[in-house]
PDB file of C-alpha atoms in Angstrom:
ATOM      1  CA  UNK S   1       0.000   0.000   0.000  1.00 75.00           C
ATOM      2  CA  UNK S   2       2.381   2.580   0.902  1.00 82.00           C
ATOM      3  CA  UNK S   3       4.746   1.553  -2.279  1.00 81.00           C
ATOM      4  CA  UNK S   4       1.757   2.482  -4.266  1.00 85.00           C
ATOM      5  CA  UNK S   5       0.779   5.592  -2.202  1.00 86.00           C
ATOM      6  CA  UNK S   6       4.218   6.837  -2.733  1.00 84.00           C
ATOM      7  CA  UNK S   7       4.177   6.553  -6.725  1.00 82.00           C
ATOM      8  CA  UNK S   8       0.805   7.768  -6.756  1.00 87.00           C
ATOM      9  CA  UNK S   9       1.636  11.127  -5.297  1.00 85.00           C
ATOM     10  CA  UNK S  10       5.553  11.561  -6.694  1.00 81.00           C
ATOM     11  CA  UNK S  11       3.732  10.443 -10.351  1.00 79.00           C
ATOM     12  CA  UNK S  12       0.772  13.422  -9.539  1.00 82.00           C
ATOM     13  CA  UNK S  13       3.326  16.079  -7.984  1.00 80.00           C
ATOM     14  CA  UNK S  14       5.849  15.306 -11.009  1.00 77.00           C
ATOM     15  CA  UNK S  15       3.141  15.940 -13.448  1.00 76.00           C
ATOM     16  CA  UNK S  16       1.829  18.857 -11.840  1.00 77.00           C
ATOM     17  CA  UNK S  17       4.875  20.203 -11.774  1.00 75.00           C
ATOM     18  CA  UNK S  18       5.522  19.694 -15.382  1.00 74.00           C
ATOM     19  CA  UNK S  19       2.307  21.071 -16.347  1.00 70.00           C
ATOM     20  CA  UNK S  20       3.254  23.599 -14.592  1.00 73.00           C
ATOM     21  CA  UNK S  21       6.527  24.760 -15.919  1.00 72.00           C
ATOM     22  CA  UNK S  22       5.622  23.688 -19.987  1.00 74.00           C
ATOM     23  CA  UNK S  23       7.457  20.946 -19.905  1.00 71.00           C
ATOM     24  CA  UNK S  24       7.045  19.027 -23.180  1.00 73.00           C
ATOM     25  CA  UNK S  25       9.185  15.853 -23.358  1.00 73.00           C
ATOM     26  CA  UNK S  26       7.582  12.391 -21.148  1.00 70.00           C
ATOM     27  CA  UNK S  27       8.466  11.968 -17.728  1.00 69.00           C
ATOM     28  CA  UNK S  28       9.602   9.056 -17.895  1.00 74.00           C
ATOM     29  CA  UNK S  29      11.936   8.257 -20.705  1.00 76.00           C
ATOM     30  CA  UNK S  30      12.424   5.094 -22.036  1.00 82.00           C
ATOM     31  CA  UNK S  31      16.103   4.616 -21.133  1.00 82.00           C
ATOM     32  CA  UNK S  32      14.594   5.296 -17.764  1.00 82.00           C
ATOM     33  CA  UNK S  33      12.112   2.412 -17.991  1.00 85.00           C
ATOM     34  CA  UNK S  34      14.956   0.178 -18.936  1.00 86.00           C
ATOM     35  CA  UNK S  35      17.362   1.257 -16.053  1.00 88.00           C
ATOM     36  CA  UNK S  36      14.354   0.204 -13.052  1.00 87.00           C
ATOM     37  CA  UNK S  37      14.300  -3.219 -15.366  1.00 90.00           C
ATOM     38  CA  UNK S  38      17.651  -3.487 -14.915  1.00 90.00           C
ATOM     39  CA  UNK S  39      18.174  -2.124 -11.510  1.00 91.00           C
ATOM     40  CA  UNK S  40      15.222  -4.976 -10.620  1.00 92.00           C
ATOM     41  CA  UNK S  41      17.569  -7.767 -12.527  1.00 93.00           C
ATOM     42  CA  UNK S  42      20.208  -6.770 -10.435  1.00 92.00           C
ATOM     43  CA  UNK S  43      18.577  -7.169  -7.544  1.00 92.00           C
ATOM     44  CA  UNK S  44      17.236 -10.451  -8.702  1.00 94.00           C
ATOM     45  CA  UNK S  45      20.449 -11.611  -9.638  1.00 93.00           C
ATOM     46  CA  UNK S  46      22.307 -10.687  -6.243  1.00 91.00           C
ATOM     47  CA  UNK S  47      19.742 -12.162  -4.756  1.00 92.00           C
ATOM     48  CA  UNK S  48      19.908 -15.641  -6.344  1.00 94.00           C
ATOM     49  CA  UNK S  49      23.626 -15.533  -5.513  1.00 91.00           C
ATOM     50  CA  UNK S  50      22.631 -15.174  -1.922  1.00 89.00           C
ATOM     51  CA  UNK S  51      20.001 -17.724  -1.999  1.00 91.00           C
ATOM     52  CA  UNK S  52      22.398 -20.467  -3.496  1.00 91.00           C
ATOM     53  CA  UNK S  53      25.210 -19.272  -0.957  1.00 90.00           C
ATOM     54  CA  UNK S  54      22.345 -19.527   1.812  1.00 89.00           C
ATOM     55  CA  UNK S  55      21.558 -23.168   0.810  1.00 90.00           C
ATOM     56  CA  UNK S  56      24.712 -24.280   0.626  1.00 89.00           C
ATOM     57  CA  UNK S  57      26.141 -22.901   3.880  1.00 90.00           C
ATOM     58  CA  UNK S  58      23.240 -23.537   6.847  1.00 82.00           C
ATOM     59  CA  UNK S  59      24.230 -20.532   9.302  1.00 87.00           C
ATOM     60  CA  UNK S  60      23.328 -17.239   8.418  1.00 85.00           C
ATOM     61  CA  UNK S  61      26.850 -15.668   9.559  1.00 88.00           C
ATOM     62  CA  UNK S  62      29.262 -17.741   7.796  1.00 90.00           C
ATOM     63  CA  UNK S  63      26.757 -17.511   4.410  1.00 87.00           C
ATOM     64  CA  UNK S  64      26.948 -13.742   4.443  1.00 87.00           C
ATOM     65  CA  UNK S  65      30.617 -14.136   4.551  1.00 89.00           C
ATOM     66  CA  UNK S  66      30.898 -15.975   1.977  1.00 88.00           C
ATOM     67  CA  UNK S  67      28.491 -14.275  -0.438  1.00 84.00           C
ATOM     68  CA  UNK S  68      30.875 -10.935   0.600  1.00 85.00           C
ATOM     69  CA  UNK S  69      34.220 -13.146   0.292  1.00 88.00           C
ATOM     70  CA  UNK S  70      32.644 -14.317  -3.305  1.00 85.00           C
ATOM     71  CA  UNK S  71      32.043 -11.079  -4.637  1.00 83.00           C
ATOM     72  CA  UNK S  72      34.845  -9.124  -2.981  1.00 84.00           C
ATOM     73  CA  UNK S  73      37.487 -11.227  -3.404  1.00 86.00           C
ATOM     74  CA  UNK S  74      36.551 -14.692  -5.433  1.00 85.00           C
ATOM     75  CA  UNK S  75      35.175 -12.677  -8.654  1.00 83.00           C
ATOM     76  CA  UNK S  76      38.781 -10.872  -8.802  1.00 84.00           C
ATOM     77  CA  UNK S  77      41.077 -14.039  -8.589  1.00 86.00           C
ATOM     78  CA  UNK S  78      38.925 -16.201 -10.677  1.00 85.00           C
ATOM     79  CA  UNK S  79      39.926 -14.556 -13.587  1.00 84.00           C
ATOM     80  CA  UNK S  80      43.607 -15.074 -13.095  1.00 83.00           C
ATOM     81  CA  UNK S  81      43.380 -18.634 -12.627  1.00 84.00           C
ATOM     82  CA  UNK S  82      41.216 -19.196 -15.998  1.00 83.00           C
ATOM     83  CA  UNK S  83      43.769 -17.033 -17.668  1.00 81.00           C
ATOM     84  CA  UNK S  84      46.754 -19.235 -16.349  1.00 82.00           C
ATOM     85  CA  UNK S  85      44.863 -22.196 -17.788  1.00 83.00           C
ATOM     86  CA  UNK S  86      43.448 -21.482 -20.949  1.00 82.00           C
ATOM     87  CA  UNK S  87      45.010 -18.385 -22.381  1.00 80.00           C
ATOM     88  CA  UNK S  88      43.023 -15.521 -23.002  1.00 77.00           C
ATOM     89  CA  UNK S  89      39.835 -16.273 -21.587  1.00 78.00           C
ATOM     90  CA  UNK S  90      40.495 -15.013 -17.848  1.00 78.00           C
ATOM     91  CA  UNK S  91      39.369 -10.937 -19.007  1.00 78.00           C
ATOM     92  CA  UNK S  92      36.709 -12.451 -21.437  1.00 79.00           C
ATOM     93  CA  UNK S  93      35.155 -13.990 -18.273  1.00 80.00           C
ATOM     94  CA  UNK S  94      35.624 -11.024 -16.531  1.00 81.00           C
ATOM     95  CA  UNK S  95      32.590  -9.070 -17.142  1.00 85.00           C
ATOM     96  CA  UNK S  96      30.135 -12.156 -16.765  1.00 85.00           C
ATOM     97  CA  UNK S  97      30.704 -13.171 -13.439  1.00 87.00           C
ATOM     98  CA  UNK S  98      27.291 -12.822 -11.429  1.00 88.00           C
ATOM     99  CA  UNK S  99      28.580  -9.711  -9.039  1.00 87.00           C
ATOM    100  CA  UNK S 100      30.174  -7.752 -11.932  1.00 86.00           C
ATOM    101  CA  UNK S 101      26.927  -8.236 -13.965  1.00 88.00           C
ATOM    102  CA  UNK S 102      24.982  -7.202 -11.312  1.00 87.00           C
ATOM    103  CA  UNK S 103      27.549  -3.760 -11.008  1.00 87.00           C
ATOM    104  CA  UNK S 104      27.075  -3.576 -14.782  1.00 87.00           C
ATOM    105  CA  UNK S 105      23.368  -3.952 -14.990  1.00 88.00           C
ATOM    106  CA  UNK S 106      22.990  -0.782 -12.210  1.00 87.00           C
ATOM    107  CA  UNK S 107      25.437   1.258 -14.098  1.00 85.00           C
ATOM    108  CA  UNK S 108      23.097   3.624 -16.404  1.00 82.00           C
ATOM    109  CA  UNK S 109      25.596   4.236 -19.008  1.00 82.00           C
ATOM    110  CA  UNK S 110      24.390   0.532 -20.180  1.00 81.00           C
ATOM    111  CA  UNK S 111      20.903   1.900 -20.750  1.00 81.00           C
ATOM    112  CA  UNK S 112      20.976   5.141 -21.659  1.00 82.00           C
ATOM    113  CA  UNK S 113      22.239   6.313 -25.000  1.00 84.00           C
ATOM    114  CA  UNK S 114      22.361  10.215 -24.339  1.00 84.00           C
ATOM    115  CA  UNK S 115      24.554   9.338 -20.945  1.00 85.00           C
ATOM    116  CA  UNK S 116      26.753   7.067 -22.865  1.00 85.00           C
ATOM    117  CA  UNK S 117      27.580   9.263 -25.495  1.00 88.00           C
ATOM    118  CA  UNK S 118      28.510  12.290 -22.944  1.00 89.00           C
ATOM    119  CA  UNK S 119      30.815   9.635 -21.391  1.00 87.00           C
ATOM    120  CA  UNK S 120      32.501   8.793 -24.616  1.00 88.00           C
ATOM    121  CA  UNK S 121      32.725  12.510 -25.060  1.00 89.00           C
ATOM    122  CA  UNK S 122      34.730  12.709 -21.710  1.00 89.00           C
ATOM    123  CA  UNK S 123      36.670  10.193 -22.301  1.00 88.00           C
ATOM    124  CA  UNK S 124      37.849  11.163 -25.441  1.00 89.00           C
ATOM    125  CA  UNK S 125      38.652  14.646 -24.364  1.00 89.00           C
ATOM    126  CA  UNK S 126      40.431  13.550 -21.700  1.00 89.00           C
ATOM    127  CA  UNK S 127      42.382  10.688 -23.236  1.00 86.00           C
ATOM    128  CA  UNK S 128      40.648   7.807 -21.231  1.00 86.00           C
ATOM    129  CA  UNK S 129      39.704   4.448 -22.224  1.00 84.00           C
ATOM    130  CA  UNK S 130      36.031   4.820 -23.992  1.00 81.00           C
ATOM    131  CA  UNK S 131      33.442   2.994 -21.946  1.00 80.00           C
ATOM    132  CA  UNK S 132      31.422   0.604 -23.773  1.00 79.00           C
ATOM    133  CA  UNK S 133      28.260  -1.532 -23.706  1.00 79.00           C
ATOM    134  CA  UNK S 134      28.817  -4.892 -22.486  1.00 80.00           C
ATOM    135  CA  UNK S 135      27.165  -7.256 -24.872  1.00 83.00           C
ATOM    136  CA  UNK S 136      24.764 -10.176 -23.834  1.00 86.00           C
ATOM    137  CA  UNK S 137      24.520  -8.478 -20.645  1.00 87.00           C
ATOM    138  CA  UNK S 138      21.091  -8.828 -20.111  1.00 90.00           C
ATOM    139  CA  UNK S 139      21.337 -12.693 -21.569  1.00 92.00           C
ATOM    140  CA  UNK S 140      24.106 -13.130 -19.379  1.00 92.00           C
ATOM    141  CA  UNK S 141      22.072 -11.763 -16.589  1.00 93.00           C
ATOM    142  CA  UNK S 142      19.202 -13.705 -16.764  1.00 94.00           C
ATOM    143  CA  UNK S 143      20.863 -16.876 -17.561  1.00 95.00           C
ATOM    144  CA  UNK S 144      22.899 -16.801 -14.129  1.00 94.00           C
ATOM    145  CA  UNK S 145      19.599 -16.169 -12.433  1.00 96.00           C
ATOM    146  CA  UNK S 146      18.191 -19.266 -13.900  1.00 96.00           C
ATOM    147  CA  UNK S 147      21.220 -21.331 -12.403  1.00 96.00           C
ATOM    148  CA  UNK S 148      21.694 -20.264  -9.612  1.00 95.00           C
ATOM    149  CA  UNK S 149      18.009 -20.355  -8.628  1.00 95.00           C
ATOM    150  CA  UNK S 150      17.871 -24.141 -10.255  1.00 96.00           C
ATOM    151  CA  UNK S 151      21.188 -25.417  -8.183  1.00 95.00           C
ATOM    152  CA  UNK S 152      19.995 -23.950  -5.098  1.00 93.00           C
ATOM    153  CA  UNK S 153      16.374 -25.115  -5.419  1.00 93.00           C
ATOM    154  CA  UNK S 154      18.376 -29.085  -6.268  1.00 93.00           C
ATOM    155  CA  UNK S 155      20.696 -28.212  -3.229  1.00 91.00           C
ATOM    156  CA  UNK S 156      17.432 -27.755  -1.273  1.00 90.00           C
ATOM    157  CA  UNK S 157      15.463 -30.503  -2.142  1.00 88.00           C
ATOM    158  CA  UNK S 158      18.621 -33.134  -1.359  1.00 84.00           C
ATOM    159  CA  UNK S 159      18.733 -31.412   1.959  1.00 79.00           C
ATOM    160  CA  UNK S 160      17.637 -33.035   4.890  1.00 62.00           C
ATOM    161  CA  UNK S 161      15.397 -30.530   7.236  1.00 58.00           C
TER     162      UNK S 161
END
């Protein structure tokens, strides 16, 4: 109720306001749209992380720790070790590891073309690497929600409560 309250009234104030001022463009842009989809798949996706780390580890301490040890700290090795065995693949990987997905999917320069294009402005001014859009990301994203909600549900039914 109060979720809905709360868009109710900021959706009638913003209006209002709009009306009020001329304002002529929609209020809510479609990149804008997009970026709530994806801040919601990041959410998701964190979340099924958590859920798989919570279902394999049965106290709630030592899972949070490991769900911050995995995303701190695994995420950033793991990609050295693949490199060191097959060459090349280790920054390819990189990107598509559940936590920097999740980084990726709440970054708006992903969804919004007008802030991505101001970035690549900056950059090139300033002589920094050009940021780009990650491909598959939302592919990628969705996939690792599907696993890791499918291990942890097998996890869970194998378990003994």
């Amino acid at each position: 109720f109060f979720v809905g309250f709360l868009v109710t009234v900021t959706g009638v104030t913003g209006y209002l306001g709009a009306e009020a001022v001329g304002v002529t463009e929609p209020l809510i842009r479609q990149a804008d749209l997009v970026q709530i989809g994806a801040f919601a798949t990041g959410v998701l996706l964190y979340g099924a992380l958590a859920l798989l780390v919570a279902t394999l580890v049965r106290a709630s301490g030592p899972a949070m720790g490991l769900w911050f040890l995995w995303v701190a700290l695994v995420e950033q090795i793991l990609p050295g070790i693949v490199n060191r065995v097959v060459d090349g693949w280790g920054p390819a990987m990189a990107p598509y590891q559940p936590g920097a997905l999740g980084m990726r999917l709440l970054n708006n320069l992903e969804h919004d073309p007008v802030a991505m294009q101001a970035a690549v402005e900056r950059a090139m001014e300033a002589g920094d690497p050009v940021p780009t859009v990650l491909p598959g990301l939302w592919l990628a994203a969705w996939t690792w929600i599907v696993v890791l909600v499918v291990v942890s549900y097998l996890v869970f039914r194998k378990r003994d409560l």
